[in-house]
Amino acid sequence: MIMDASRVNDGSRRVRPGLSFEFFPPRQPEGEKLFWNTLETLIPHHPDFVSITCGAGGSRQGGSGELVRQVHERTGLHTVAHLTCVGASRAELTEMLRFYQGCGIPSILALRGDPPRGEPEGAFERGAFRHAEPFVAFIREYFPEFRLGVAAYPEGHPETPDKARDELHFRRKVEAGADFAVTQFFFENEVYFRFVASCREKGVNVPIHPGIMPVTDYKQIKRLSELCGSTLPVWLTSRYEAIRDDPEAMLRTGVEIAVAQCRDLLLRGAPGLHFFTLNQSLAVPRILDALSEEFYAG
Ligand SMILES: Cc1cc2nc3c(=O)[nH]c(=O)nc-3n(C[C@H](O)[C@H](O)[C@H](O)COP(=O)(O)OP(=O)(O)OC[C@H]3O[C@@H](n4cnc5c(N)ncnc54)[C@H](O)[C@@H]3O)c2cc1C
């Protein structure tokens, strides 16, 4: 079963927090081996679900459809298919949703996605939906059996500098029919808790799972942070500046920071942890080993 609000660890009932892993479809044959090895390494941690990202909208979805089917069939895990709508027609999205329906995929993470660089207007005009909200409503209406997730941005989405407006858009897409949300990665837990508290005050009750990004490659995270609008705090950058050419030290530091972040999140009531694995097998198992006795035993 996928995680739900009743799993919130409020201190009075010790329940196993949710756990999920996100992967992306590998582009090269070497990447495929790494993908399956990482998945196998993580299965013994009993995730509630694994999710597979997708490329730009449309029927191809960057090869993720076939991979989602294979993961679901081979592992029997609850598999969540990411699906973006930007640039895609209703017919293309319907085809993809029927495909997932036919494979028995239980959940969709419904996203707008990003238009290809250099032609945002063209992609928006071609596509049936400009934002995730009407896409969620569309899936809810025509494919009511799917559990639906949406993306959340505790620091605000980079396109909408007004955080209050962005939060309003988030609430609307949840109201359109989402069952759960997964956040963009962040490093200051206060940002997540403030966002969740503000959503709760305004009546959003679905679980909002914090997205965790272990930092094991400083250069890569700097690039990703800029792209995603996730702040790299000074305390973090100064630690990595000193070890940026030492992969082993970066792995150790990434694990240490993520363990501290995850402990704090879970102790303060986050419903679970969603790891952006980047298909890498080293950091996440170490983080979970450190957390297992306290949070994931039994
Ligand atoms: C957990 C997670 C997983 C992701 N997986 C993928 C993936 O697999 N593939 C991929 O390509 N991308 C993925 N993304 C990135 C995502 O596609 C981008 O961040 C994209 O820019 C926004 O998608 P969205 O679904 O959040 O869009 P939306 O919710 O539509 O929001 C996009 C922007 O539009 C604004 N907005 C929303 N509604 C309105 C409105 N009615 N009027 C005006 N403005 C509005 C919002 O404030 C925001 O700035 C993921 C992100 C997260 C957090």
Short mmCIF file of C-alpha atoms and ligand atoms in Angstrom, two decimals:
data_model
loop_
_atom_site.label_atom_id
_atom_site.label_comp_id
_atom_site.label_asym_id
_atom_site.label_seq_id
_atom_site.Cartn_x
_atom_site.Cartn_y
_atom_site.Cartn_z
CA MET A 1 0.00 0.00 0.00
CA ILE A 2 1.10 3.51 -0.68
CA MET A 3 1.72 5.83 2.27
CA ASP A 4 -1.17 7.83 3.67
CA ALA A 5 -1.85 10.58 6.18
CA SER A 6 -2.60 8.13 8.98
CA ARG A 7 1.05 7.14 9.01
CA VAL A 8 2.11 10.51 10.38
CA ASN A 9 4.48 9.82 13.21
CA ASP A 10 3.07 12.20 15.83
CA GLY A 11 5.01 10.64 18.69
CA SER A 12 1.98 8.98 20.26
CA ARG A 13 1.91 6.01 17.87
CA ARG A 14 5.19 4.65 16.56
CA VAL A 15 4.40 3.63 13.01
CA ARG A 16 6.85 2.76 10.30
CA PRO A 17 7.34 5.93 8.26
CA GLY A 18 6.78 5.74 4.53
CA LEU A 19 9.71 5.07 2.23
CA SER A 20 10.05 5.50 -1.51
CA PHE A 21 12.79 5.64 -4.12
CA GLU A 22 12.88 7.62 -7.34
CA PHE A 23 14.79 6.48 -10.43
CA PHE A 24 15.25 7.81 -13.93
CA PRO A 25 15.28 5.79 -17.16
CA PRO A 26 18.92 5.14 -18.10
CA ARG A 27 20.02 6.40 -21.50
CA GLN A 28 23.05 4.12 -22.05
CA PRO A 29 23.38 0.32 -21.74
CA GLU A 30 25.88 0.71 -18.82
CA GLY A 31 23.27 2.83 -17.09
CA GLU A 32 20.75 0.00 -17.37
CA LYS A 33 22.94 -2.35 -15.36
CA LEU A 34 23.42 0.30 -12.69
CA PHE A 35 19.67 0.95 -12.61
CA TRP A 36 18.73 -2.68 -11.97
CA ASN A 37 21.60 -3.22 -9.51
CA THR A 38 20.56 -0.16 -7.51
CA LEU A 39 16.94 -1.24 -7.51
CA GLU A 40 17.94 -4.70 -6.25
CA THR A 41 20.11 -3.18 -3.53
CA LEU A 42 17.18 -1.09 -2.32
CA ILE A 43 14.40 -3.71 -2.44
CA PRO A 44 15.40 -5.26 0.95
CA HIS A 45 14.53 -1.90 2.54
CA HIS A 46 10.87 -2.58 1.67
CA PRO A 47 9.85 0.64 -0.06
CA ASP A 48 6.16 1.53 -0.15
CA PHE A 49 6.71 2.46 -3.76
CA VAL A 50 9.34 3.16 -6.36
CA SER A 51 8.81 5.88 -8.94
CA ILE A 52 10.22 6.30 -12.44
CA THR A 53 10.69 9.75 -13.92
CA CYS A 54 9.81 10.56 -17.51
CA GLY A 55 10.94 12.94 -20.21
CA ALA A 56 8.91 15.56 -22.06
CA GLY A 57 5.17 15.00 -22.53
CA GLY A 58 3.70 12.82 -25.23
CA SER A 59 3.39 9.16 -26.06
CA ARG A 60 7.12 8.38 -25.98
CA GLN A 61 7.84 9.83 -22.51
CA GLY A 62 11.56 9.21 -22.96
CA GLY A 63 11.27 5.40 -22.79
CA SER A 64 9.95 5.42 -19.26
CA GLY A 65 6.68 3.62 -20.10
CA GLU A 66 8.41 0.34 -20.92
CA LEU A 67 10.71 0.63 -17.91
CA VAL A 68 7.78 1.26 -15.57
CA ARG A 69 6.11 -1.89 -16.94
CA GLN A 70 9.28 -3.96 -16.46
CA VAL A 71 9.91 -2.74 -12.90
CA HIS A 72 6.32 -3.47 -11.94
CA GLU A 73 6.37 -6.92 -13.54
CA ARG A 74 9.79 -8.04 -12.38
CA THR A 75 9.72 -6.74 -8.80
CA GLY A 76 6.02 -6.68 -7.92
CA LEU A 77 6.71 -3.35 -6.17
CA HIS A 78 4.10 -0.61 -6.10
CA THR A 79 5.37 1.38 -9.08
CA VAL A 80 4.51 5.02 -9.63
CA ALA A 81 4.81 6.32 -13.20
CA HIS A 82 5.70 9.99 -13.58
CA LEU A 83 3.75 11.51 -16.44
CA THR A 84 4.26 15.01 -17.84
CA CYS A 85 1.67 16.81 -19.93
CA VAL A 86 3.64 19.69 -21.47
CA GLY A 87 3.43 19.62 -25.27
CA ALA A 88 1.20 16.52 -25.31
CA SER A 89 -2.28 16.20 -26.75
CA ARG A 90 -5.19 14.60 -24.90
CA ALA A 91 -4.94 11.64 -27.27
CA GLU A 92 -1.24 11.10 -26.47
CA LEU A 93 -1.82 11.36 -22.74
CA THR A 94 -4.82 9.06 -22.95
CA GLU A 95 -2.73 6.49 -24.84
CA MET A 96 -0.05 6.60 -22.15
CA LEU A 97 -2.61 6.34 -19.32
CA ARG A 98 -4.32 3.40 -21.05
CA PHE A 99 -0.93 1.73 -21.39
CA TYR A 100 -0.31 2.09 -17.63
CA GLN A 101 -3.85 0.97 -16.89
CA GLY A 102 -3.29 -2.14 -19.02
CA CYS A 103 -0.04 -2.95 -17.17
CA GLY A 104 -1.77 -2.65 -13.79
CA ILE A 105 0.25 0.39 -12.69
CA PRO A 106 -1.55 1.71 -9.61
CA SER A 107 -0.28 5.30 -9.33
CA ILE A 108 0.68 8.27 -11.47
CA LEU A 109 2.73 11.32 -10.46
CA ALA A 110 1.00 13.92 -12.61
CA LEU A 111 3.31 16.72 -13.70
CA ARG A 112 3.33 19.59 -16.10
CA GLY A 113 7.03 19.08 -16.92
CA ASP A 114 9.30 21.63 -18.55
CA PRO A 115 8.95 22.78 -22.15
CA PRO A 116 12.01 22.22 -24.32
CA ARG A 117 14.49 25.08 -24.01
CA GLY A 118 13.96 27.80 -26.59
CA GLU A 119 10.35 26.97 -27.46
CA PRO A 120 8.20 27.28 -24.33
CA GLU A 121 5.28 28.94 -26.07
CA GLY A 122 5.20 26.41 -28.91
CA ALA A 123 5.12 23.51 -26.47
CA PHE A 124 2.38 25.11 -24.37
CA GLU A 125 0.28 25.83 -27.45
CA ARG A 126 0.70 22.30 -28.80
CA GLY A 127 -0.20 20.66 -25.49
CA ALA A 128 -3.66 20.13 -24.09
CA PHE A 129 -2.79 21.45 -20.62
CA ARG A 130 -0.74 24.44 -19.49
CA HIS A 131 -0.42 23.38 -15.87
CA ALA A 132 -0.59 20.26 -13.76
CA GLU A 133 -3.93 21.25 -12.18
CA PRO A 134 -6.17 20.61 -15.24
CA PHE A 135 -4.10 17.51 -16.04
CA VAL A 136 -4.84 16.11 -12.57
CA ALA A 137 -8.54 16.90 -13.07
CA PHE A 138 -8.45 15.14 -16.47
CA ILE A 139 -6.91 11.95 -15.04
CA ARG A 140 -9.29 12.03 -12.07
CA GLU A 141 -12.27 12.24 -14.42
CA TYR A 142 -11.28 9.66 -17.02
CA PHE A 143 -9.04 7.29 -15.02
CA PRO A 144 -10.47 7.42 -11.48
CA GLU A 145 -8.76 4.17 -10.44
CA PHE A 146 -5.27 5.69 -10.34
CA ARG A 147 -3.82 7.05 -7.12
CA LEU A 148 -2.51 10.46 -8.05
CA GLY A 149 0.54 12.29 -6.81
CA VAL A 150 1.71 15.83 -7.57
CA ALA A 151 4.93 17.79 -7.12
CA ALA A 152 5.35 20.34 -4.31
CA TYR A 153 7.94 23.10 -3.95
CA PRO A 154 8.58 24.15 -0.33
CA GLU A 155 10.90 26.93 -1.57
CA GLY A 156 8.50 27.88 -4.38
CA HIS A 157 8.69 26.83 -8.03
CA PRO A 158 11.41 28.79 -9.89
CA GLU A 159 8.93 30.15 -12.48
CA THR A 160 6.66 31.77 -9.90
CA PRO A 161 8.67 34.11 -7.67
CA ASP A 162 5.61 34.90 -5.54
CA LYS A 163 5.65 31.99 -3.06
CA ALA A 164 2.09 32.61 -1.88
CA ARG A 165 0.83 32.34 -5.48
CA ASP A 166 2.83 29.20 -6.05
CA GLU A 167 1.39 27.66 -2.90
CA LEU A 168 -2.10 28.59 -4.10
CA HIS A 169 -1.40 26.78 -7.40
CA PHE A 170 -0.21 23.77 -5.41
CA ARG A 171 -3.38 23.74 -3.32
CA ARG A 172 -5.52 23.93 -6.44
CA LYS A 173 -3.84 20.97 -8.04
CA VAL A 174 -4.32 18.93 -4.85
CA GLU A 175 -8.00 19.96 -4.79
CA ALA A 176 -8.28 18.83 -8.41
CA GLY A 177 -7.85 15.28 -7.15
CA ALA A 178 -4.37 14.46 -5.83
CA ASP A 179 -3.92 11.82 -3.13
CA PHE A 180 -0.38 12.68 -2.14
CA ALA A 181 2.49 15.05 -2.93
CA VAL A 182 6.25 14.70 -3.15
CA THR A 183 8.46 17.73 -2.66
CA GLN A 184 11.42 19.06 -4.53
CA PHE A 185 14.64 18.55 -2.56
CA PHE A 186 15.64 21.05 0.12
CA PHE A 187 18.28 21.20 2.85
CA GLU A 188 16.67 23.36 5.52
CA ASN A 189 13.89 21.40 7.18
CA GLU A 190 12.26 24.57 8.48
CA VAL A 191 11.34 25.41 4.88
CA TYR A 192 9.48 22.10 4.54
CA PHE A 193 7.69 22.38 7.89
CA ARG A 194 6.62 25.98 7.22
CA PHE A 195 5.25 24.96 3.80
CA VAL A 196 3.37 21.97 5.24
CA ALA A 197 1.94 24.06 8.12
CA SER A 198 0.74 26.73 5.72
CA CYS A 199 -0.90 24.12 3.46
CA ARG A 200 -2.57 22.43 6.44
CA GLU A 201 -3.93 25.77 7.67
CA LYS A 202 -5.60 26.18 4.30
CA GLY A 203 -7.15 22.75 4.33
CA VAL A 204 -4.68 20.57 2.39
CA ASN A 205 -4.79 17.19 4.08
CA VAL A 206 -2.89 14.88 1.74
CA PRO A 207 0.50 13.55 2.86
CA ILE A 208 3.39 15.72 1.62
CA HIS A 209 6.46 13.52 1.37
CA PRO A 210 9.80 15.29 1.64
CA GLY A 211 12.14 14.64 -1.29
CA ILE A 212 15.66 13.81 -0.06
CA MET A 213 18.71 14.41 -2.21
CA PRO A 214 21.91 12.92 -0.78
CA VAL A 215 24.79 15.14 -1.91
CA THR A 216 27.55 12.87 -3.13
CA ASP A 217 28.62 14.90 -6.16
CA TYR A 218 28.94 18.59 -5.34
CA LYS A 219 29.26 19.80 -8.93
CA GLN A 220 26.15 17.92 -9.99
CA ILE A 221 24.11 19.21 -7.04
CA LYS A 222 25.12 22.79 -7.74
CA ARG A 223 23.77 22.40 -11.28
CA LEU A 224 20.58 20.65 -10.14
CA SER A 225 19.92 23.19 -7.40
CA GLU A 226 20.05 26.06 -9.86
CA LEU A 227 17.69 24.22 -12.18
CA CYS A 228 15.21 23.23 -9.49
CA GLY A 229 15.33 26.38 -7.35
CA SER A 230 16.57 24.50 -4.26
CA THR A 231 18.84 26.61 -2.05
CA LEU A 232 22.25 25.27 -1.12
CA PRO A 233 22.85 26.74 2.35
CA VAL A 234 26.24 28.22 3.19
CA TRP A 235 26.90 25.62 5.91
CA LEU A 236 26.56 22.96 3.20
CA THR A 237 28.58 24.62 0.44
CA SER A 238 31.44 25.44 2.78
CA ARG A 239 31.68 21.78 3.84
CA TYR A 240 31.77 20.60 0.23
CA GLU A 241 34.13 23.30 -1.07
CA ALA A 242 36.82 21.75 1.11
CA ILE A 243 36.31 18.20 -0.24
CA ARG A 244 35.08 18.81 -3.78
CA ASP A 245 37.84 16.67 -5.34
CA ASP A 246 37.49 13.76 -2.91
CA PRO A 247 34.61 11.43 -3.91
CA GLU A 248 34.93 9.22 -0.81
CA ALA A 249 34.75 12.25 1.52
CA MET A 250 31.76 13.61 -0.43
CA LEU A 251 29.95 10.28 -0.04
CA ARG A 252 30.68 10.20 3.71
CA THR A 253 29.56 13.81 4.13
CA GLY A 254 26.45 13.31 1.98
CA VAL A 255 25.39 10.33 4.08
CA GLU A 256 26.05 12.15 7.36
CA ILE A 257 24.07 15.24 6.31
CA ALA A 258 21.17 13.21 4.92
CA VAL A 259 20.93 11.03 8.05
CA ALA A 260 20.70 14.15 10.24
CA GLN A 261 18.12 15.72 7.92
CA CYS A 262 15.99 12.54 7.74
CA ARG A 263 16.07 11.94 11.52
CA ASP A 264 14.87 15.48 12.15
CA LEU A 265 12.14 15.18 9.52
CA LEU A 266 10.82 11.91 10.91
CA LEU A 267 11.02 12.94 14.57
CA ARG A 268 9.03 16.06 13.76
CA GLY A 269 6.25 14.21 11.95
CA ALA A 270 7.10 13.94 8.26
CA PRO A 271 5.03 11.05 6.87
CA GLY A 272 7.99 9.36 5.21
CA LEU A 273 11.06 9.83 3.04
CA HIS A 274 11.25 9.94 -0.75
CA PHE A 275 14.82 9.49 -1.97
CA PHE A 276 16.06 10.87 -5.28
CA THR A 277 18.46 7.99 -5.91
CA LEU A 278 19.84 9.31 -9.23
CA ASN A 279 20.15 5.55 -9.89
CA GLN A 280 23.16 5.43 -7.54
CA SER A 281 23.47 2.60 -5.07
CA LEU A 282 26.00 3.88 -2.54
CA ALA A 283 24.43 6.61 -0.43
CA VAL A 284 20.80 5.60 0.14
CA PRO A 285 21.46 2.12 1.65
CA ARG A 286 24.00 3.67 4.06
CA ILE A 287 21.51 6.34 5.07
CA LEU A 288 18.82 3.73 5.65
CA ASP A 289 21.18 1.50 7.62
CA ALA A 290 21.75 4.43 9.96
CA LEU A 291 18.01 5.10 10.30
CA SER A 292 16.68 1.56 10.33
CA GLU A 293 16.86 0.69 14.01
CA GLU A 294 15.19 3.91 15.13
CA PHE A 295 12.55 4.22 12.42
CA TYR A 296 12.30 1.20 10.13
CA ALA A 297 12.74 -1.81 12.42
CA GLY A 298 10.03 -4.45 12.45
C1 LIG B 1 9.04 15.03 -6.96
C2 LIG B 1 9.20 15.61 -8.35
C3 LIG B 1 9.27 14.76 -9.44
C4 LIG B 1 9.44 15.27 -10.73
N1 LIG B 1 9.51 14.40 -11.80
C5 LIG B 1 9.66 14.87 -13.04
C6 LIG B 1 9.70 13.99 -14.18
O1 LIG B 1 9.59 12.78 -14.03
N2 LIG B 1 9.86 14.53 -15.42
C7 LIG B 1 9.96 15.87 -15.60
O2 LIG B 1 10.10 16.30 -16.76
N3 LIG B 1 9.92 16.74 -14.56
C8 LIG B 1 9.77 16.27 -13.30
N4 LIG B 1 9.71 17.15 -12.23
C9 LIG B 1 9.90 18.59 -12.48
C10 LIG B 1 8.62 19.32 -12.92
O3 LIG B 1 8.12 18.76 -14.10
C11 LIG B 1 8.97 20.78 -13.12
O4 LIG B 1 9.28 21.37 -11.88
C12 LIG B 1 7.93 21.61 -13.86
O5 LIG B 1 8.51 22.89 -14.14
C13 LIG B 1 6.65 21.88 -13.07
O6 LIG B 1 5.84 20.79 -13.03
P1 LIG B 1 4.55 20.80 -12.02
O7 LIG B 1 3.81 19.57 -12.26
O8 LIG B 1 5.00 21.11 -10.66
O9 LIG B 1 3.77 22.04 -12.66
P2 LIG B 1 2.63 23.02 -12.14
O10 LIG B 1 2.02 22.55 -10.88
O11 LIG B 1 1.75 23.24 -13.29
O12 LIG B 1 3.46 24.34 -11.81
C14 LIG B 1 4.35 24.90 -12.76
C15 LIG B 1 4.41 26.41 -12.59
O13 LIG B 1 3.18 26.97 -13.05
C16 LIG B 1 2.58 27.75 -12.02
N5 LIG B 1 1.13 27.56 -12.13
C17 LIG B 1 0.42 26.46 -11.82
N6 LIG B 1 -0.88 26.64 -12.09
C18 LIG B 1 -1.00 27.89 -12.57
C19 LIG B 1 -2.08 28.69 -13.03
N7 LIG B 1 -3.34 28.22 -13.03
N8 LIG B 1 -1.83 29.94 -13.50
C20 LIG B 1 -0.56 30.45 -13.51
N9 LIG B 1 0.51 29.74 -13.08
C21 LIG B 1 0.29 28.48 -12.62
C22 LIG B 1 3.16 27.21 -10.72
O14 LIG B 1 3.13 28.19 -9.69
C23 LIG B 1 4.58 26.86 -11.14
O15 LIG B 1 5.40 27.99 -11.15
C24 LIG B 1 9.54 16.67 -10.93
C25 LIG B 1 9.47 17.53 -9.82
C26 LIG B 1 9.29 17.02 -8.54
C27 LIG B 1 9.21 17.95 -7.37
#
